[in-house]
Amino acid sequence: MHGKRVLVSGAGGFIGRWSVPALLRLGYEVHAVLSGNAGRDVPAQLEGAKIHFADLLDPSHVDALTSEVKPSHLLHFAWIATPGVYWNSAENFRWLAASDQLLRCFRAHGGSRVMMAGSCAEYDWSSVEVCDELSSPLAKTKTAPPSGAVDVGDSGAAASPYAACKIALQKRLDDFGRREYLSTAWGRIFFQFGPYEHPDRLVPSVICNLVLNREAPCSHGRQIRSFLHVADVGEAFAAVLDSELEGPVNIGSDERVALADLVDRIGRQIGRPELLRVGARPAPLREPALLVPEIHRLRDEARWRPRFTLNEALSDTIAWWRSRLLERNHGERE
């Protein structure tokens, strides 16, 4: 095999699409996998990549795809991500099995380096505030999917099916890599926003309400988080994949912000801070007051830095949603 050939699953998704331009700049031959059929729209960010349409939940599609492409690298994002659904969906167990199948087929056809997308939901939020990849406890689960038990510990907060399956997949990836002498990395994604995010999420919901001159109800906003622009998340994955870094690595920012401050910045950039209604919504039950990543592995070992500051990320996202809403209103008038 000549050069670096990467297969990117979930390449049409909110995060996956942003990894492709970064991989192309790093010199990869990029093969982007989309769900659906050839009639669907292809994101503009995938220009320069070879597009494949496949159902990764179908083992025959997975084997045919990896046999055709024979990638040297695999960057795996594909998973159920429907807001309000994915956290407790049984589909998580199907994606756990499908991801395991993809990993095995990738290796069988000569693959040598793989990175998969995890989540900060893997951490035990009841006992950790600043999450360290190598020392912080993970959530407890003894959830039993159809294919067998997922058991990752005996103490700590109970994991959702989403977190349980991500924890199980990371363990399988690590074990498989050791047995097969395969280089592996696992990206635990923290918080992000940017173009193409689901409009019901915090940042786009506040932006859209304010741009449309409507009140924007929020919780008390005392929760401390850190955010990246989604393009930076995609670029971070590309950077880690292209490095020799192995094991779990947090994908996040070291700039902490209270959610009330975050929405206030949005209000001031748009010019309608008086429409913010902080405290109008209840905060989710058992939501941690502080949840942020330790990013020494991403910063010092992968030597990666974000392109966007928080204010720049908000400005770019506001501009994108303004354009989107303007196009929608123009279309409705025609």
PDB file of C-alpha atoms in Angstrom, residues 8-272:
ATOM      1  CA  VAL A   8     -13.791   8.074   7.522  1.00  0.00           C
ATOM      2  CA  SER A   9     -17.110   6.718   8.759  1.00  0.00           C
ATOM      3  CA  GLY A  10     -19.870   9.170   9.642  1.00  0.00           C
ATOM      4  CA  ALA A  11     -18.242  11.648   7.255  1.00  0.00           C
ATOM      5  CA  GLY A  12     -21.536  13.440   6.664  1.00  0.00           C
ATOM      6  CA  GLY A  13     -22.109  14.050  10.366  1.00  0.00           C
ATOM      7  CA  PHE A  14     -21.790  17.171  12.488  1.00  0.00           C
ATOM      8  CA  ILE A  15     -18.183  16.397  13.468  1.00  0.00           C
ATOM      9  CA  GLY A  16     -17.045  13.898  10.838  1.00  0.00           C
ATOM     10  CA  ARG A  17     -17.363  16.293   7.894  1.00  0.00           C
ATOM     11  CA  TRP A  18     -14.864  18.671   9.492  1.00  0.00           C
ATOM     12  CA  SER A  19     -12.142  16.029   9.761  1.00  0.00           C
ATOM     13  CA  VAL A  20     -11.980  15.580   5.986  1.00  0.00           C
ATOM     14  CA  PRO A  21     -10.405  18.925   4.951  1.00  0.00           C
ATOM     15  CA  ALA A  22      -7.811  18.517   7.706  1.00  0.00           C
ATOM     16  CA  LEU A  23      -6.954  14.988   6.571  1.00  0.00           C
ATOM     17  CA  LEU A  24      -6.603  16.151   2.975  1.00  0.00           C
ATOM     18  CA  ARG A  25      -4.218  18.904   4.083  1.00  0.00           C
ATOM     19  CA  LEU A  26      -2.174  16.259   5.924  1.00  0.00           C
ATOM     20  CA  GLY A  27      -1.732  14.369   2.672  1.00  0.00           C
ATOM     21  CA  TYR A  28      -4.247  11.552   3.108  1.00  0.00           C
ATOM     22  CA  GLU A  29      -6.225   9.939   0.345  1.00  0.00           C
ATOM     23  CA  VAL A  30      -9.625  10.286   1.996  1.00  0.00           C
ATOM     24  CA  HIS A  31     -12.502   7.847   1.517  1.00  0.00           C
ATOM     25  CA  ALA A  32     -15.622   9.318   3.120  1.00  0.00           C
ATOM     26  CA  VAL A  33     -18.475   6.986   4.071  1.00  0.00           C
ATOM     27  CA  LEU A  34     -22.038   8.306   4.016  1.00  0.00           C
ATOM     28  CA  SER A  35     -25.256   6.572   4.952  1.00  0.00           C
ATOM     29  CA  GLY A  36     -28.174   6.483   2.530  1.00  0.00           C
ATOM     30  CA  ASN A  37     -27.796   6.360  -1.215  1.00  0.00           C
ATOM     31  CA  ALA A  38     -26.095   8.254  -4.001  1.00  0.00           C
ATOM     32  CA  GLY A  39     -29.067  10.616  -4.325  1.00  0.00           C
ATOM     33  CA  ARG A  40     -28.400  12.345  -1.002  1.00  0.00           C
ATOM     34  CA  ASP A  41     -26.622  15.658  -0.650  1.00  0.00           C
ATOM     35  CA  VAL A  42     -22.881  15.481  -0.123  1.00  0.00           C
ATOM     36  CA  PRO A  43     -21.493  18.051   2.338  1.00  0.00           C
ATOM     37  CA  ALA A  44     -19.265  20.689   0.770  1.00  0.00           C
ATOM     38  CA  GLN A  45     -16.555  19.852   3.297  1.00  0.00           C
ATOM     39  CA  LEU A  46     -16.037  16.493   1.569  1.00  0.00           C
ATOM     40  CA  GLU A  47     -14.753  18.030  -1.666  1.00  0.00           C
ATOM     41  CA  GLY A  48     -11.563  16.225  -2.625  1.00  0.00           C
ATOM     42  CA  ALA A  49     -12.567  12.974  -0.941  1.00  0.00           C
ATOM     43  CA  LYS A  50     -13.841   9.829  -2.641  1.00  0.00           C
ATOM     44  CA  ILE A  51     -17.430   9.236  -1.548  1.00  0.00           C
ATOM     45  CA  HIS A  52     -18.843   5.840  -0.593  1.00  0.00           C
ATOM     46  CA  PHE A  53     -22.428   5.042   0.362  1.00  0.00           C
ATOM     47  CA  ALA A  54     -22.792   2.133   2.762  1.00  0.00           C
ATOM     48  CA  ASP A  55     -24.927   0.792   5.592  1.00  0.00           C
ATOM     49  CA  LEU A  56     -22.352   0.140   8.296  1.00  0.00           C
ATOM     50  CA  LEU A  57     -24.926  -1.809  10.312  1.00  0.00           C
ATOM     51  CA  ASP A  58     -24.844  -4.439   7.544  1.00  0.00           C
ATOM     52  CA  PRO A  59     -21.769  -6.697   7.920  1.00  0.00           C
ATOM     53  CA  SER A  60     -21.713  -7.482   4.205  1.00  0.00           C
ATOM     54  CA  HIS A  61     -21.468  -3.761   3.372  1.00  0.00           C
ATOM     55  CA  VAL A  62     -18.627  -3.344   5.853  1.00  0.00           C
ATOM     56  CA  ASP A  63     -16.625  -6.222   4.422  1.00  0.00           C
ATOM     57  CA  ALA A  64     -17.173  -5.072   0.840  1.00  0.00           C
ATOM     58  CA  LEU A  65     -16.199  -1.493   1.677  1.00  0.00           C
ATOM     59  CA  THR A  66     -12.970  -2.338   3.500  1.00  0.00           C
ATOM     60  CA  SER A  67     -12.066  -4.886   0.823  1.00  0.00           C
ATOM     61  CA  GLU A  68     -12.518  -2.270  -1.903  1.00  0.00           C
ATOM     62  CA  VAL A  69     -10.722   0.620  -0.193  1.00  0.00           C
ATOM     63  CA  LYS A  70      -8.045  -1.298   1.752  1.00  0.00           C
ATOM     64  CA  PRO A  71      -7.375   1.714   4.003  1.00  0.00           C
ATOM     65  CA  SER A  72      -4.189   2.127   5.998  1.00  0.00           C
ATOM     66  CA  HIS A  73      -6.058   4.310   8.526  1.00  0.00           C
ATOM     67  CA  LEU A  74      -9.574   4.323   9.947  1.00  0.00           C
ATOM     68  CA  LEU A  75     -11.333   7.289  11.580  1.00  0.00           C
ATOM     69  CA  HIS A  76     -14.658   6.089  12.970  1.00  0.00           C
ATOM     70  CA  PHE A  77     -17.396   8.570  13.893  1.00  0.00           C
ATOM     71  CA  ALA A  78     -20.578   6.787  12.760  1.00  0.00           C
ATOM     72  CA  TRP A  79     -23.058   6.198  15.611  1.00  0.00           C
ATOM     73  CA  ILE A  80     -26.606   7.064  16.582  1.00  0.00           C
ATOM     74  CA  ALA A  81     -26.653  10.794  17.472  1.00  0.00           C
ATOM     75  CA  THR A  82     -30.319  11.878  17.400  1.00  0.00           C
ATOM     76  CA  PRO A  83     -30.837  14.465  20.188  1.00  0.00           C
ATOM     77  CA  GLY A  84     -33.214  13.254  22.865  1.00  0.00           C
ATOM     78  CA  VAL A  85     -32.976   9.674  21.565  1.00  0.00           C
ATOM     79  CA  TYR A  86     -29.382   8.459  21.464  1.00  0.00           C
ATOM     80  CA  TRP A  87     -28.717   8.514  25.212  1.00  0.00           C
ATOM     81  CA  ASN A  88     -30.969   5.548  26.016  1.00  0.00           C
ATOM     82  CA  SER A  89     -31.553   3.962  22.609  1.00  0.00           C
ATOM     83  CA  ALA A  90     -31.103   0.241  21.978  1.00  0.00           C
ATOM     84  CA  GLU A  91     -29.433   1.324  18.708  1.00  0.00           C
ATOM     85  CA  ASN A  92     -26.285   1.927  20.751  1.00  0.00           C
ATOM     86  CA  PHE A  93     -25.835  -1.844  21.051  1.00  0.00           C
ATOM     87  CA  ARG A  94     -26.208  -2.275  17.289  1.00  0.00           C
ATOM     88  CA  TRP A  95     -23.520   0.352  16.745  1.00  0.00           C
ATOM     89  CA  LEU A  96     -21.264  -1.352  19.282  1.00  0.00           C
ATOM     90  CA  ALA A  97     -21.490  -4.599  17.308  1.00  0.00           C
ATOM     91  CA  ALA A  98     -21.139  -2.807  13.954  1.00  0.00           C
ATOM     92  CA  SER A  99     -18.073  -0.886  15.142  1.00  0.00           C
ATOM     93  CA  ASP A 100     -16.450  -4.121  16.302  1.00  0.00           C
ATOM     94  CA  GLN A 101     -17.135  -5.633  12.874  1.00  0.00           C
ATOM     95  CA  LEU A 102     -15.688  -2.578  11.115  1.00  0.00           C
ATOM     96  CA  LEU A 103     -12.533  -2.792  13.232  1.00  0.00           C
ATOM     97  CA  ARG A 104     -12.011  -6.467  12.418  1.00  0.00           C
ATOM     98  CA  CYS A 105     -12.600  -5.997   8.694  1.00  0.00           C
ATOM     99  CA  PHE A 106     -10.278  -2.991   8.648  1.00  0.00           C
ATOM    100  CA  ARG A 107      -7.497  -5.067  10.178  1.00  0.00           C
ATOM    101  CA  ALA A 108      -8.202  -8.079   7.967  1.00  0.00           C
ATOM    102  CA  HIS A 109      -7.664  -5.918   4.881  1.00  0.00           C
ATOM    103  CA  GLY A 110      -4.330  -4.535   6.011  1.00  0.00           C
ATOM    104  CA  GLY A 111      -5.209  -1.541   8.186  1.00  0.00           C
ATOM    105  CA  SER A 112      -2.549  -0.331  10.607  1.00  0.00           C
ATOM    106  CA  ARG A 113      -3.838   2.725  12.535  1.00  0.00           C
ATOM    107  CA  VAL A 114      -7.341   3.442  13.855  1.00  0.00           C
ATOM    108  CA  MET A 115      -8.993   6.178  15.883  1.00  0.00           C
ATOM    109  CA  MET A 116     -12.579   6.052  17.121  1.00  0.00           C
ATOM    110  CA  ALA A 117     -14.860   8.692  18.607  1.00  0.00           C
ATOM    111  CA  GLY A 118     -15.866   8.368  22.234  1.00  0.00           C
ATOM    112  CA  SER A 119     -17.529  10.799  24.616  1.00  0.00           C
ATOM    113  CA  CYS A 120     -17.091  12.640  27.899  1.00  0.00           C
ATOM    114  CA  ALA A 121     -20.242  10.719  28.923  1.00  0.00           C
ATOM    115  CA  GLU A 122     -17.901   7.794  29.630  1.00  0.00           C
ATOM    116  CA  TYR A 123     -16.604   9.503  32.777  1.00  0.00           C
ATOM    117  CA  ASP A 124     -18.251   9.064  36.174  1.00  0.00           C
ATOM    118  CA  TRP A 125     -19.869  12.488  36.516  1.00  0.00           C
ATOM    119  CA  SER A 126     -20.737  11.813  40.163  1.00  0.00           C
ATOM    120  CA  SER A 127     -17.087  11.733  41.223  1.00  0.00           C
ATOM    121  CA  VAL A 128     -15.046  13.642  38.654  1.00  0.00           C
ATOM    122  CA  GLU A 129     -15.049  17.297  37.586  1.00  0.00           C
ATOM    123  CA  VAL A 130     -11.776  17.697  35.689  1.00  0.00           C
ATOM    124  CA  CYS A 131     -11.544  14.578  33.555  1.00  0.00           C
ATOM    125  CA  ASP A 132      -8.154  12.957  33.016  1.00  0.00           C
ATOM    126  CA  GLU A 133      -7.944  10.222  30.378  1.00  0.00           C
ATOM    127  CA  LEU A 134      -5.544   8.030  32.320  1.00  0.00           C
ATOM    128  CA  SER A 135      -6.749   8.413  35.900  1.00  0.00           C
ATOM    129  CA  SER A 136     -10.377   9.581  36.144  1.00  0.00           C
ATOM    130  CA  PRO A 137     -12.986   6.886  36.898  1.00  0.00           C
ATOM    131  CA  LEU A 138     -15.470   5.825  34.259  1.00  0.00           C
ATOM    132  CA  ALA A 139     -19.194   5.363  34.786  1.00  0.00           C
ATOM    133  CA  LYS A 140     -20.370   1.977  36.022  1.00  0.00           C
ATOM    134  CA  THR A 141     -22.460  -0.298  33.856  1.00  0.00           C
ATOM    135  CA  LYS A 142     -23.574  -3.896  33.837  1.00  0.00           C
ATOM    136  CA  THR A 143     -25.953  -3.390  30.937  1.00  0.00           C
ATOM    137  CA  ALA A 144     -26.654  -6.582  29.003  1.00  0.00           C
ATOM    138  CA  PRO A 145     -27.150  -6.116  25.254  1.00  0.00           C
ATOM    139  CA  PRO A 146     -28.288  -8.977  23.004  1.00  0.00           C
ATOM    140  CA  SER A 147     -24.675  -9.874  22.190  1.00  0.00           C
ATOM    141  CA  GLY A 148     -23.625 -10.223  25.836  1.00  0.00           C
ATOM    142  CA  ALA A 149     -22.813  -8.280  28.961  1.00  0.00           C
ATOM    143  CA  VAL A 150     -21.005  -4.980  29.028  1.00  0.00           C
ATOM    144  CA  ASP A 151     -19.272  -4.760  32.414  1.00  0.00           C
ATOM    145  CA  VAL A 152     -16.748  -2.035  33.120  1.00  0.00           C
ATOM    146  CA  GLY A 153     -16.701  -1.657  36.891  1.00  0.00           C
ATOM    147  CA  ASP A 154     -18.325  -2.024  40.272  1.00  0.00           C
ATOM    148  CA  SER A 155     -18.411   1.527  41.600  1.00  0.00           C
ATOM    149  CA  GLY A 156     -19.515   4.980  40.530  1.00  0.00           C
ATOM    150  CA  ALA A 157     -22.511   6.420  38.710  1.00  0.00           C
ATOM    151  CA  ALA A 158     -24.529   4.161  36.428  1.00  0.00           C
ATOM    152  CA  ALA A 159     -23.863   4.709  32.739  1.00  0.00           C
ATOM    153  CA  SER A 160     -26.499   5.263  30.111  1.00  0.00           C
ATOM    154  CA  PRO A 161     -26.668   2.740  27.241  1.00  0.00           C
ATOM    155  CA  TYR A 162     -24.838   5.310  25.107  1.00  0.00           C
ATOM    156  CA  ALA A 163     -21.989   5.676  27.597  1.00  0.00           C
ATOM    157  CA  ALA A 164     -21.940   1.938  28.354  1.00  0.00           C
ATOM    158  CA  CYS A 165     -21.471   1.057  24.698  1.00  0.00           C
ATOM    159  CA  LYS A 166     -18.789   3.696  24.180  1.00  0.00           C
ATOM    160  CA  ILE A 167     -16.895   2.409  27.232  1.00  0.00           C
ATOM    161  CA  ALA A 168     -17.203  -1.167  25.977  1.00  0.00           C
ATOM    162  CA  LEU A 169     -16.007  -0.237  22.488  1.00  0.00           C
ATOM    163  CA  GLN A 170     -12.952   1.591  23.822  1.00  0.00           C
ATOM    164  CA  LYS A 171     -11.998  -1.483  25.830  1.00  0.00           C
ATOM    165  CA  ARG A 172     -12.507  -3.761  22.814  1.00  0.00           C
ATOM    166  CA  LEU A 173     -10.449  -1.412  20.646  1.00  0.00           C
ATOM    167  CA  ASP A 174      -7.605  -1.381  23.157  1.00  0.00           C
ATOM    168  CA  ASP A 175      -7.654  -5.160  23.633  1.00  0.00           C
ATOM    169  CA  PHE A 176      -7.877  -5.840  19.895  1.00  0.00           C
ATOM    170  CA  GLY A 177      -5.039  -3.422  19.172  1.00  0.00           C
ATOM    171  CA  ARG A 178      -2.768  -5.139  21.669  1.00  0.00           C
ATOM    172  CA  ARG A 179      -3.530  -8.598  20.292  1.00  0.00           C
ATOM    173  CA  GLU A 180      -3.206  -7.590  16.645  1.00  0.00           C
ATOM    174  CA  TYR A 181      -0.307  -5.127  17.001  1.00  0.00           C
ATOM    175  CA  LEU A 182      -2.613  -2.403  15.701  1.00  0.00           C
ATOM    176  CA  SER A 183      -2.001   1.254  16.585  1.00  0.00           C
ATOM    177  CA  THR A 184      -5.173   2.637  18.230  1.00  0.00           C
ATOM    178  CA  ALA A 185      -6.442   5.906  19.698  1.00  0.00           C
ATOM    179  CA  TRP A 186      -9.750   6.923  21.233  1.00  0.00           C
ATOM    180  CA  GLY A 187     -11.061  10.505  21.249  1.00  0.00           C
ATOM    181  CA  ARG A 188     -13.346  11.449  24.158  1.00  0.00           C
ATOM    182  CA  ILE A 189     -15.332  14.389  22.821  1.00  0.00           C
ATOM    183  CA  PHE A 190     -16.405  17.115  25.230  1.00  0.00           C
ATOM    184  CA  PHE A 191     -18.565  20.094  24.176  1.00  0.00           C
ATOM    185  CA  GLN A 192     -18.709  21.794  20.821  1.00  0.00           C
ATOM    186  CA  PHE A 193     -20.911  23.944  18.625  1.00  0.00           C
ATOM    187  CA  GLY A 194     -20.855  25.297  15.095  1.00  0.00           C
ATOM    188  CA  PRO A 195     -22.507  25.067  11.668  1.00  0.00           C
ATOM    189  CA  TYR A 196     -24.955  22.205  11.046  1.00  0.00           C
ATOM    190  CA  GLU A 197     -25.615  21.515  14.732  1.00  0.00           C
ATOM    191  CA  HIS A 198     -29.131  20.370  15.613  1.00  0.00           C
ATOM    192  CA  PRO A 199     -31.190  23.546  16.231  1.00  0.00           C
ATOM    193  CA  ASP A 200     -32.506  22.274  19.577  1.00  0.00           C
ATOM    194  CA  ARG A 201     -29.039  22.290  21.149  1.00  0.00           C
ATOM    195  CA  LEU A 202     -28.088  25.145  23.491  1.00  0.00           C
ATOM    196  CA  VAL A 203     -25.981  27.409  21.283  1.00  0.00           C
ATOM    197  CA  PRO A 204     -28.064  27.226  18.074  1.00  0.00           C
ATOM    198  CA  SER A 205     -31.341  27.514  19.986  1.00  0.00           C
ATOM    199  CA  VAL A 206     -30.192  30.716  21.687  1.00  0.00           C
ATOM    200  CA  ILE A 207     -28.788  32.131  18.430  1.00  0.00           C
ATOM    201  CA  CYS A 208     -31.928  31.393  16.432  1.00  0.00           C
ATOM    202  CA  ASN A 209     -34.234  32.849  19.073  1.00  0.00           C
ATOM    203  CA  LEU A 210     -32.256  36.068  19.361  1.00  0.00           C
ATOM    204  CA  VAL A 211     -31.777  36.512  15.613  1.00  0.00           C
ATOM    205  CA  LEU A 212     -35.545  36.082  15.201  1.00  0.00           C
ATOM    206  CA  ASN A 213     -36.176  38.609  18.023  1.00  0.00           C
ATOM    207  CA  ARG A 214     -37.617  36.005  20.366  1.00  0.00           C
ATOM    208  CA  GLU A 215     -36.927  35.335  24.018  1.00  0.00           C
ATOM    209  CA  ALA A 216     -34.285  32.663  24.661  1.00  0.00           C
ATOM    210  CA  PRO A 217     -35.092  30.661  27.829  1.00  0.00           C
ATOM    211  CA  CYS A 218     -32.090  28.991  29.511  1.00  0.00           C
ATOM    212  CA  SER A 219     -31.293  27.253  32.800  1.00  0.00           C
ATOM    213  CA  HIS A 220     -29.538  29.039  35.677  1.00  0.00           C
ATOM    214  CA  GLY A 221     -26.281  28.876  33.711  1.00  0.00           C
ATOM    215  CA  ARG A 222     -23.949  28.232  36.644  1.00  0.00           C
ATOM    216  CA  GLN A 223     -22.644  25.034  35.019  1.00  0.00           C
ATOM    217  CA  ILE A 224     -18.970  25.308  34.031  1.00  0.00           C
ATOM    218  CA  ARG A 225     -18.013  23.754  30.701  1.00  0.00           C
ATOM    219  CA  SER A 226     -15.492  24.210  27.881  1.00  0.00           C
ATOM    220  CA  PHE A 227     -16.300  24.403  24.201  1.00  0.00           C
ATOM    221  CA  LEU A 228     -14.592  24.005  20.836  1.00  0.00           C
ATOM    222  CA  HIS A 229     -15.766  25.067  17.408  1.00  0.00           C
ATOM    223  CA  VAL A 230     -16.814  21.863  15.646  1.00  0.00           C
ATOM    224  CA  ALA A 231     -14.248  22.444  12.878  1.00  0.00           C
ATOM    225  CA  ASP A 232     -11.546  22.391  15.546  1.00  0.00           C
ATOM    226  CA  VAL A 233     -12.938  19.096  16.869  1.00  0.00           C
ATOM    227  CA  GLY A 234     -12.643  17.550  13.400  1.00  0.00           C
ATOM    228  CA  GLU A 235      -9.118  18.913  13.020  1.00  0.00           C
ATOM    229  CA  ALA A 236      -8.129  17.572  16.446  1.00  0.00           C
ATOM    230  CA  PHE A 237      -9.206  14.080  15.419  1.00  0.00           C
ATOM    231  CA  ALA A 238      -7.187  14.368  12.211  1.00  0.00           C
ATOM    232  CA  ALA A 239      -4.134  15.526  14.171  1.00  0.00           C
ATOM    233  CA  VAL A 240      -4.324  12.680  16.682  1.00  0.00           C
ATOM    234  CA  LEU A 241      -4.880  10.096  13.951  1.00  0.00           C
ATOM    235  CA  ASP A 242      -1.803  11.419  12.151  1.00  0.00           C
ATOM    236  CA  SER A 243       0.289  11.241  15.326  1.00  0.00           C
ATOM    237  CA  GLU A 244       1.680   8.258  17.220  1.00  0.00           C
ATOM    238  CA  LEU A 245      -0.509   8.962  20.253  1.00  0.00           C
ATOM    239  CA  GLU A 246      -2.283   5.859  21.535  1.00  0.00           C
ATOM    240  CA  GLY A 247      -5.103   5.219  23.996  1.00  0.00           C
ATOM    241  CA  PRO A 248      -7.777   7.670  25.162  1.00  0.00           C
ATOM    242  CA  VAL A 249      -7.341  11.396  24.554  1.00  0.00           C
ATOM    243  CA  ASN A 250      -9.747  14.146  25.522  1.00  0.00           C
ATOM    244  CA  ILE A 251     -10.937  16.313  22.634  1.00  0.00           C
ATOM    245  CA  GLY A 252     -11.808  19.617  24.226  1.00  0.00           C
ATOM    246  CA  SER A 253     -10.707  23.085  25.277  1.00  0.00           C
ATOM    247  CA  ASP A 254      -8.890  24.349  28.368  1.00  0.00           C
ATOM    248  CA  GLU A 255     -10.928  27.594  28.321  1.00  0.00           C
ATOM    249  CA  ARG A 256     -13.634  27.236  30.955  1.00  0.00           C
ATOM    250  CA  VAL A 257     -16.874  29.182  30.776  1.00  0.00           C
ATOM    251  CA  ALA A 258     -20.117  29.302  32.744  1.00  0.00           C
ATOM    252  CA  LEU A 259     -23.122  28.657  30.508  1.00  0.00           C
ATOM    253  CA  ALA A 260     -24.647  31.972  31.626  1.00  0.00           C
ATOM    254  CA  ASP A 261     -21.497  33.725  30.381  1.00  0.00           C
ATOM    255  CA  LEU A 262     -21.623  31.757  27.138  1.00  0.00           C
ATOM    256  CA  VAL A 263     -25.182  32.805  26.313  1.00  0.00           C
ATOM    257  CA  ASP A 264     -24.422  36.368  27.426  1.00  0.00           C
ATOM    258  CA  ARG A 265     -21.603  36.487  24.868  1.00  0.00           C
ATOM    259  CA  ILE A 266     -24.051  35.305  22.224  1.00  0.00           C
ATOM    260  CA  GLY A 267     -26.568  37.949  23.250  1.00  0.00           C
ATOM    261  CA  ARG A 268     -24.003  40.733  23.114  1.00  0.00           C
ATOM    262  CA  GLN A 269     -22.604  39.655  19.745  1.00  0.00           C
ATOM    263  CA  ILE A 270     -26.109  39.584  18.264  1.00  0.00           C
ATOM    264  CA  GLY A 271     -27.085  42.788  20.059  1.00  0.00           C
ATOM    265  CA  ARG A 272     -30.118  41.410  21.908  1.00  0.00           C
TER     266      ARG A 272
END
